[in-house]
Amino acid sequence: MRFFPFNSERLTKVLKLAVVTENYLDIEDYYKVYQDSSITDNTLKKYICASLITMGKYYLNEKDLLSANKAFQRSASILSTGVFLRNCIESLCDHQMLNEAKYFLQLFSIDERETEHYKVSSFLVNALSGNSYESIIEEGKHLVYGDMVNSKIVFKFLYYYLAKTGDHVAIENLLKKKAEVLS
């Protein structure tokens, strides 16, 4: 990249290419180029954030938790908005990284606290925080049946806690709802 002039459009394209070709480590280099630039294009910001989150997920799958968290933090330093924070939190919770997920949850602005992104993120953090099964199930059911959230990880966590209680009717209803919503 340093041998070729870059602009927002070119950087967006190479980020897409890095993700599509699964060259996630290249994203680190493109992030540095972005950091050293004076580009403030919102589209590029979204692409760099999404790419960093993808890189973070790659690191989680490689069991490199420190690098994953670093990638998520870099994404949040560029854009701390609902969809990006939710992606970080979902990934961290899926890997049982509660403290890290709590950090990202507190980055939601007050204005975003009523959004689906915040509610899902909060549910996931609460589910890992050791709250009672009943309160987790109640919150999860409210998301699935009341707010009509269609998040695979919410279904996964709710299913897990319903299975712990042995409520087979609720499990069957949840599976029906999941098939209806996610199909």
PDB file of C-alpha atoms in Angstrom:
ATOM      1  CA  MET A   1       0.000   0.000   0.000  1.00  0.00           C
ATOM      2  CA  ARG A   2       2.786   2.453   0.664  1.00  0.00           C
ATOM      3  CA  PHE A   3       3.971   2.304  -2.968  1.00  0.00           C
ATOM      4  CA  PHE A   4       0.599   3.300  -4.350  1.00  0.00           C
ATOM      5  CA  PRO A   5      -1.396   6.393  -3.573  1.00  0.00           C
ATOM      6  CA  PHE A   6      -4.518   5.506  -1.688  1.00  0.00           C
ATOM      7  CA  ASN A   7      -7.884   7.042  -1.201  1.00  0.00           C
ATOM      8  CA  SER A   8     -11.093   6.077   0.494  1.00  0.00           C
ATOM      9  CA  GLU A   9     -12.384   4.066  -2.470  1.00  0.00           C
ATOM     10  CA  ARG A  10      -9.163   2.083  -2.911  1.00  0.00           C
ATOM     11  CA  LEU A  11      -8.879   1.335   0.796  1.00  0.00           C
ATOM     12  CA  THR A  12     -12.504   0.153   0.863  1.00  0.00           C
ATOM     13  CA  LYS A  13     -11.793  -2.204  -2.041  1.00  0.00           C
ATOM     14  CA  VAL A  14      -8.680  -3.748  -0.477  1.00  0.00           C
ATOM     15  CA  LEU A  15     -10.529  -4.235   2.808  1.00  0.00           C
ATOM     16  CA  LYS A  16     -13.314  -6.080   0.962  1.00  0.00           C
ATOM     17  CA  LEU A  17     -10.711  -8.163  -0.843  1.00  0.00           C
ATOM     18  CA  ALA A  18      -8.914  -9.052   2.398  1.00  0.00           C
ATOM     19  CA  VAL A  19     -12.164 -10.309   3.922  1.00  0.00           C
ATOM     20  CA  VAL A  20     -13.326 -12.180   0.813  1.00  0.00           C
ATOM     21  CA  THR A  21      -9.948 -13.896   0.371  1.00  0.00           C
ATOM     22  CA  GLU A  22      -9.717 -14.550   4.127  1.00  0.00           C
ATOM     23  CA  ASN A  23      -6.432 -12.652   4.403  1.00  0.00           C
ATOM     24  CA  TYR A  24      -7.459 -11.259   7.751  1.00  0.00           C
ATOM     25  CA  LEU A  25      -3.961 -10.314   8.814  1.00  0.00           C
ATOM     26  CA  ASP A  26      -3.798  -7.826   5.913  1.00  0.00           C
ATOM     27  CA  ILE A  27      -6.558  -5.885   7.639  1.00  0.00           C
ATOM     28  CA  GLU A  28      -4.021  -4.901  10.290  1.00  0.00           C
ATOM     29  CA  ASP A  29      -1.883  -3.195   7.626  1.00  0.00           C
ATOM     30  CA  TYR A  30      -4.885  -1.429   6.121  1.00  0.00           C
ATOM     31  CA  TYR A  31      -5.956  -0.273   9.560  1.00  0.00           C
ATOM     32  CA  LYS A  32      -2.515   1.320  10.019  1.00  0.00           C
ATOM     33  CA  VAL A  33      -2.833   3.035   6.635  1.00  0.00           C
ATOM     34  CA  TYR A  34      -6.250   4.319   7.683  1.00  0.00           C
ATOM     35  CA  GLN A  35      -4.866   5.517  11.024  1.00  0.00           C
ATOM     36  CA  ASP A  36      -2.046   7.409   9.336  1.00  0.00           C
ATOM     37  CA  SER A  37      -4.404   9.064   6.870  1.00  0.00           C
ATOM     38  CA  SER A  38      -6.660  12.033   7.222  1.00  0.00           C
ATOM     39  CA  ILE A  39      -9.588  10.253   5.564  1.00  0.00           C
ATOM     40  CA  THR A  40     -12.858  10.801   7.407  1.00  0.00           C
ATOM     41  CA  ASP A  41     -15.238   9.161   4.927  1.00  0.00           C
ATOM     42  CA  ASN A  42     -18.117   7.452   6.791  1.00  0.00           C
ATOM     43  CA  THR A  43     -18.359   4.588   4.306  1.00  0.00           C
ATOM     44  CA  LEU A  44     -14.688   3.789   4.820  1.00  0.00           C
ATOM     45  CA  LYS A  45     -15.155   3.966   8.585  1.00  0.00           C
ATOM     46  CA  LYS A  46     -17.912   1.362   8.334  1.00  0.00           C
ATOM     47  CA  TYR A  47     -15.758  -0.890   6.162  1.00  0.00           C
ATOM     48  CA  ILE A  48     -12.732  -0.646   8.435  1.00  0.00           C
ATOM     49  CA  CYS A  49     -14.892  -1.372  11.495  1.00  0.00           C
ATOM     50  CA  ALA A  50     -16.578  -4.351   9.861  1.00  0.00           C
ATOM     51  CA  SER A  51     -13.195  -5.646   8.683  1.00  0.00           C
ATOM     52  CA  LEU A  52     -11.672  -5.293  12.143  1.00  0.00           C
ATOM     53  CA  ILE A  53     -14.606  -7.180  13.650  1.00  0.00           C
ATOM     54  CA  THR A  54     -14.166  -9.916  11.051  1.00  0.00           C
ATOM     55  CA  MET A  55     -10.478 -10.060  11.947  1.00  0.00           C
ATOM     56  CA  GLY A  56     -11.424 -10.235  15.637  1.00  0.00           C
ATOM     57  CA  LYS A  57     -13.718 -13.181  14.937  1.00  0.00           C
ATOM     58  CA  TYR A  58     -10.877 -14.870  13.065  1.00  0.00           C
ATOM     59  CA  TYR A  59      -8.624 -14.411  16.101  1.00  0.00           C
ATOM     60  CA  LEU A  60     -11.319 -15.818  18.387  1.00  0.00           C
ATOM     61  CA  ASN A  61     -11.515 -18.921  16.216  1.00  0.00           C
ATOM     62  CA  GLU A  62      -7.721 -19.187  16.400  1.00  0.00           C
ATOM     63  CA  LYS A  63      -7.945 -18.909  20.227  1.00  0.00           C
ATOM     64  CA  ASP A  64      -5.942 -15.655  20.189  1.00  0.00           C
ATOM     65  CA  LEU A  65      -8.213 -13.838  22.615  1.00  0.00           C
ATOM     66  CA  LEU A  66      -5.913 -10.873  23.197  1.00  0.00           C
ATOM     67  CA  SER A  67      -5.634 -10.068  19.481  1.00  0.00           C
ATOM     68  CA  ALA A  68      -9.383 -10.526  19.056  1.00  0.00           C
ATOM     69  CA  ASN A  69     -10.143  -8.058  21.819  1.00  0.00           C
ATOM     70  CA  LYS A  70      -7.603  -5.607  20.379  1.00  0.00           C
ATOM     71  CA  ALA A  71      -9.304  -5.786  16.959  1.00  0.00           C
ATOM     72  CA  PHE A  72     -12.709  -5.178  18.550  1.00  0.00           C
ATOM     73  CA  GLN A  73     -11.353  -2.228  20.545  1.00  0.00           C
ATOM     74  CA  ARG A  74      -9.892  -0.701  17.400  1.00  0.00           C
ATOM     75  CA  SER A  75     -13.253  -1.017  15.691  1.00  0.00           C
ATOM     76  CA  ALA A  76     -15.000   0.655  18.620  1.00  0.00           C
ATOM     77  CA  SER A  77     -12.446   3.481  18.606  1.00  0.00           C
ATOM     78  CA  ILE A  78     -13.566   4.357  15.073  1.00  0.00           C
ATOM     79  CA  LEU A  79     -17.332   3.861  15.410  1.00  0.00           C
ATOM     80  CA  SER A  80     -19.029   3.023  18.700  1.00  0.00           C
ATOM     81  CA  THR A  81     -22.468   2.466  17.263  1.00  0.00           C
ATOM     82  CA  GLY A  82     -25.029  -0.232  17.895  1.00  0.00           C
ATOM     83  CA  VAL A  83     -24.465  -2.682  15.086  1.00  0.00           C
ATOM     84  CA  PHE A  84     -20.683  -2.736  15.515  1.00  0.00           C
ATOM     85  CA  LEU A  85     -20.807  -2.954  19.305  1.00  0.00           C
ATOM     86  CA  ARG A  86     -23.411  -5.715  19.104  1.00  0.00           C
ATOM     87  CA  ASN A  87     -21.198  -7.716  16.743  1.00  0.00           C
ATOM     88  CA  CYS A  88     -18.281  -7.419  19.164  1.00  0.00           C
ATOM     89  CA  ILE A  89     -20.423  -8.389  22.156  1.00  0.00           C
ATOM     90  CA  GLU A  90     -22.064 -11.332  20.380  1.00  0.00           C
ATOM     91  CA  SER A  91     -18.661 -12.703  19.398  1.00  0.00           C
ATOM     92  CA  LEU A  92     -17.177 -12.206  22.853  1.00  0.00           C
ATOM     93  CA  CYS A  93     -20.178 -13.750  24.614  1.00  0.00           C
ATOM     94  CA  ASP A  94     -20.132 -16.694  22.244  1.00  0.00           C
ATOM     95  CA  HIS A  95     -16.584 -17.298  23.522  1.00  0.00           C
ATOM     96  CA  GLN A  96     -17.491 -16.699  27.190  1.00  0.00           C
ATOM     97  CA  MET A  97     -15.471 -13.450  27.412  1.00  0.00           C
ATOM     98  CA  LEU A  98     -17.763 -11.678  29.876  1.00  0.00           C
ATOM     99  CA  ASN A  99     -15.483  -8.887  31.118  1.00  0.00           C
ATOM    100  CA  GLU A 100     -14.579  -7.858  27.596  1.00  0.00           C
ATOM    101  CA  ALA A 101     -18.247  -7.928  26.555  1.00  0.00           C
ATOM    102  CA  LYS A 102     -19.162  -5.740  29.554  1.00  0.00           C
ATOM    103  CA  TYR A 103     -16.606  -3.174  28.396  1.00  0.00           C
ATOM    104  CA  PHE A 104     -18.262  -2.889  24.980  1.00  0.00           C
ATOM    105  CA  LEU A 105     -21.764  -2.799  26.473  1.00  0.00           C
ATOM    106  CA  GLN A 106     -20.938   0.352  28.411  1.00  0.00           C
ATOM    107  CA  LEU A 107     -19.869   2.060  25.149  1.00  0.00           C
ATOM    108  CA  PHE A 108     -23.477   2.255  23.943  1.00  0.00           C
ATOM    109  CA  SER A 109     -24.724   5.819  24.047  1.00  0.00           C
ATOM    110  CA  ILE A 110     -27.744   6.702  26.164  1.00  0.00           C
ATOM    111  CA  ASP A 111     -29.711   7.264  22.940  1.00  0.00           C
ATOM    112  CA  GLU A 112     -29.088   3.668  21.841  1.00  0.00           C
ATOM    113  CA  ARG A 113     -30.260   2.014  25.060  1.00  0.00           C
ATOM    114  CA  GLU A 114     -33.734   1.303  23.640  1.00  0.00           C
ATOM    115  CA  THR A 115     -32.491  -0.228  20.387  1.00  0.00           C
ATOM    116  CA  GLU A 116     -32.514  -3.903  19.500  1.00  0.00           C
ATOM    117  CA  HIS A 117     -28.711  -3.857  19.338  1.00  0.00           C
ATOM    118  CA  TYR A 118     -28.439  -2.759  22.950  1.00  0.00           C
ATOM    119  CA  LYS A 119     -31.192  -5.066  24.214  1.00  0.00           C
ATOM    120  CA  VAL A 120     -29.599  -8.120  22.588  1.00  0.00           C
ATOM    121  CA  SER A 121     -26.149  -7.136  23.840  1.00  0.00           C
ATOM    122  CA  SER A 122     -27.439  -6.539  27.358  1.00  0.00           C
ATOM    123  CA  PHE A 123     -29.255  -9.893  27.369  1.00  0.00           C
ATOM    124  CA  LEU A 124     -26.081 -11.730  26.366  1.00  0.00           C
ATOM    125  CA  VAL A 125     -23.997 -10.026  29.045  1.00  0.00           C
ATOM    126  CA  ASN A 126     -26.702 -10.687  31.658  1.00  0.00           C
ATOM    127  CA  ALA A 127     -26.915 -14.328  30.593  1.00  0.00           C
ATOM    128  CA  LEU A 128     -23.196 -14.783  31.237  1.00  0.00           C
ATOM    129  CA  SER A 129     -23.193 -12.740  34.443  1.00  0.00           C
ATOM    130  CA  GLY A 130     -24.602 -15.479  36.645  1.00  0.00           C
ATOM    131  CA  ASN A 131     -28.116 -14.085  36.946  1.00  0.00           C
ATOM    132  CA  SER A 132     -30.877 -16.519  37.851  1.00  0.00           C
ATOM    133  CA  TYR A 133     -32.140 -18.798  35.104  1.00  0.00           C
ATOM    134  CA  GLU A 134     -35.608 -17.365  35.586  1.00  0.00           C
ATOM    135  CA  SER A 135     -34.541 -13.762  34.978  1.00  0.00           C
ATOM    136  CA  ILE A 136     -32.432 -14.740  31.963  1.00  0.00           C
ATOM    137  CA  ILE A 137     -35.291 -16.768  30.495  1.00  0.00           C
ATOM    138  CA  GLU A 138     -37.779 -13.964  31.127  1.00  0.00           C
ATOM    139  CA  GLU A 139     -35.528 -11.415  29.423  1.00  0.00           C
ATOM    140  CA  GLY A 140     -34.831 -13.788  26.524  1.00  0.00           C
ATOM    141  CA  LYS A 141     -38.508 -14.581  26.005  1.00  0.00           C
ATOM    142  CA  HIS A 142     -39.305 -10.873  26.012  1.00  0.00           C
ATOM    143  CA  LEU A 143     -36.738 -10.353  23.251  1.00  0.00           C
ATOM    144  CA  VAL A 144     -37.902 -13.291  21.148  1.00  0.00           C
ATOM    145  CA  TYR A 145     -41.663 -13.066  21.621  1.00  0.00           C
ATOM    146  CA  GLY A 146     -42.168  -9.412  22.551  1.00  0.00           C
ATOM    147  CA  ASP A 147     -39.552  -7.464  20.618  1.00  0.00           C
ATOM    148  CA  MET A 148     -39.435 -10.070  17.832  1.00  0.00           C
ATOM    149  CA  VAL A 149     -35.640 -10.200  17.812  1.00  0.00           C
ATOM    150  CA  ASN A 150     -34.256 -12.675  15.301  1.00  0.00           C
ATOM    151  CA  SER A 151     -30.753 -13.265  16.602  1.00  0.00           C
ATOM    152  CA  LYS A 152     -29.261 -16.751  16.403  1.00  0.00           C
ATOM    153  CA  ILE A 153     -27.184 -16.218  19.520  1.00  0.00           C
ATOM    154  CA  VAL A 154     -30.216 -15.065  21.543  1.00  0.00           C
ATOM    155  CA  PHE A 155     -32.004 -18.272  20.540  1.00  0.00           C
ATOM    156  CA  LYS A 156     -28.879 -20.264  21.430  1.00  0.00           C
ATOM    157  CA  PHE A 157     -28.564 -18.748  24.903  1.00  0.00           C
ATOM    158  CA  LEU A 158     -32.300 -18.938  25.604  1.00  0.00           C
ATOM    159  CA  TYR A 159     -32.370 -22.580  24.495  1.00  0.00           C
ATOM    160  CA  TYR A 160     -29.422 -23.340  26.788  1.00  0.00           C
ATOM    161  CA  TYR A 161     -31.147 -21.883  29.857  1.00  0.00           C
ATOM    162  CA  LEU A 162     -34.513 -23.443  29.038  1.00  0.00           C
ATOM    163  CA  ALA A 163     -32.769 -26.818  28.732  1.00  0.00           C
ATOM    164  CA  LYS A 164     -31.230 -26.260  32.175  1.00  0.00           C
ATOM    165  CA  THR A 165     -34.723 -25.883  33.631  1.00  0.00           C
ATOM    166  CA  GLY A 166     -36.105 -28.866  31.718  1.00  0.00           C
ATOM    167  CA  ASP A 167     -39.092 -26.907  30.383  1.00  0.00           C
ATOM    168  CA  HIS A 168     -39.740 -29.029  27.290  1.00  0.00           C
ATOM    169  CA  VAL A 169     -42.868 -27.136  26.249  1.00  0.00           C
ATOM    170  CA  ALA A 170     -40.994 -23.823  26.282  1.00  0.00           C
ATOM    171  CA  ILE A 171     -38.119 -25.424  24.347  1.00  0.00           C
ATOM    172  CA  GLU A 172     -40.519 -26.755  21.715  1.00  0.00           C
ATOM    173  CA  ASN A 173     -42.170 -23.331  21.386  1.00  0.00           C
ATOM    174  CA  LEU A 174     -38.772 -21.672  21.085  1.00  0.00           C
ATOM    175  CA  LEU A 175     -37.675 -24.071  18.354  1.00  0.00           C
ATOM    176  CA  LYS A 176     -40.892 -23.377  16.443  1.00  0.00           C
ATOM    177  CA  LYS A 177     -40.326 -19.643  16.799  1.00  0.00           C
ATOM    178  CA  LYS A 178     -36.715 -20.003  15.678  1.00  0.00           C
ATOM    179  CA  ALA A 179     -37.774 -21.945  12.584  1.00  0.00           C
ATOM    180  CA  GLU A 180     -40.393 -19.305  11.821  1.00  0.00           C
ATOM    181  CA  VAL A 181     -38.134 -16.300  12.338  1.00  0.00           C
ATOM    182  CA  LEU A 182     -34.774 -17.488  11.058  1.00  0.00           C
ATOM    183  CA  SER A 183     -35.918 -19.437   8.008  1.00  0.00           C
TER     184      SER A 183
END
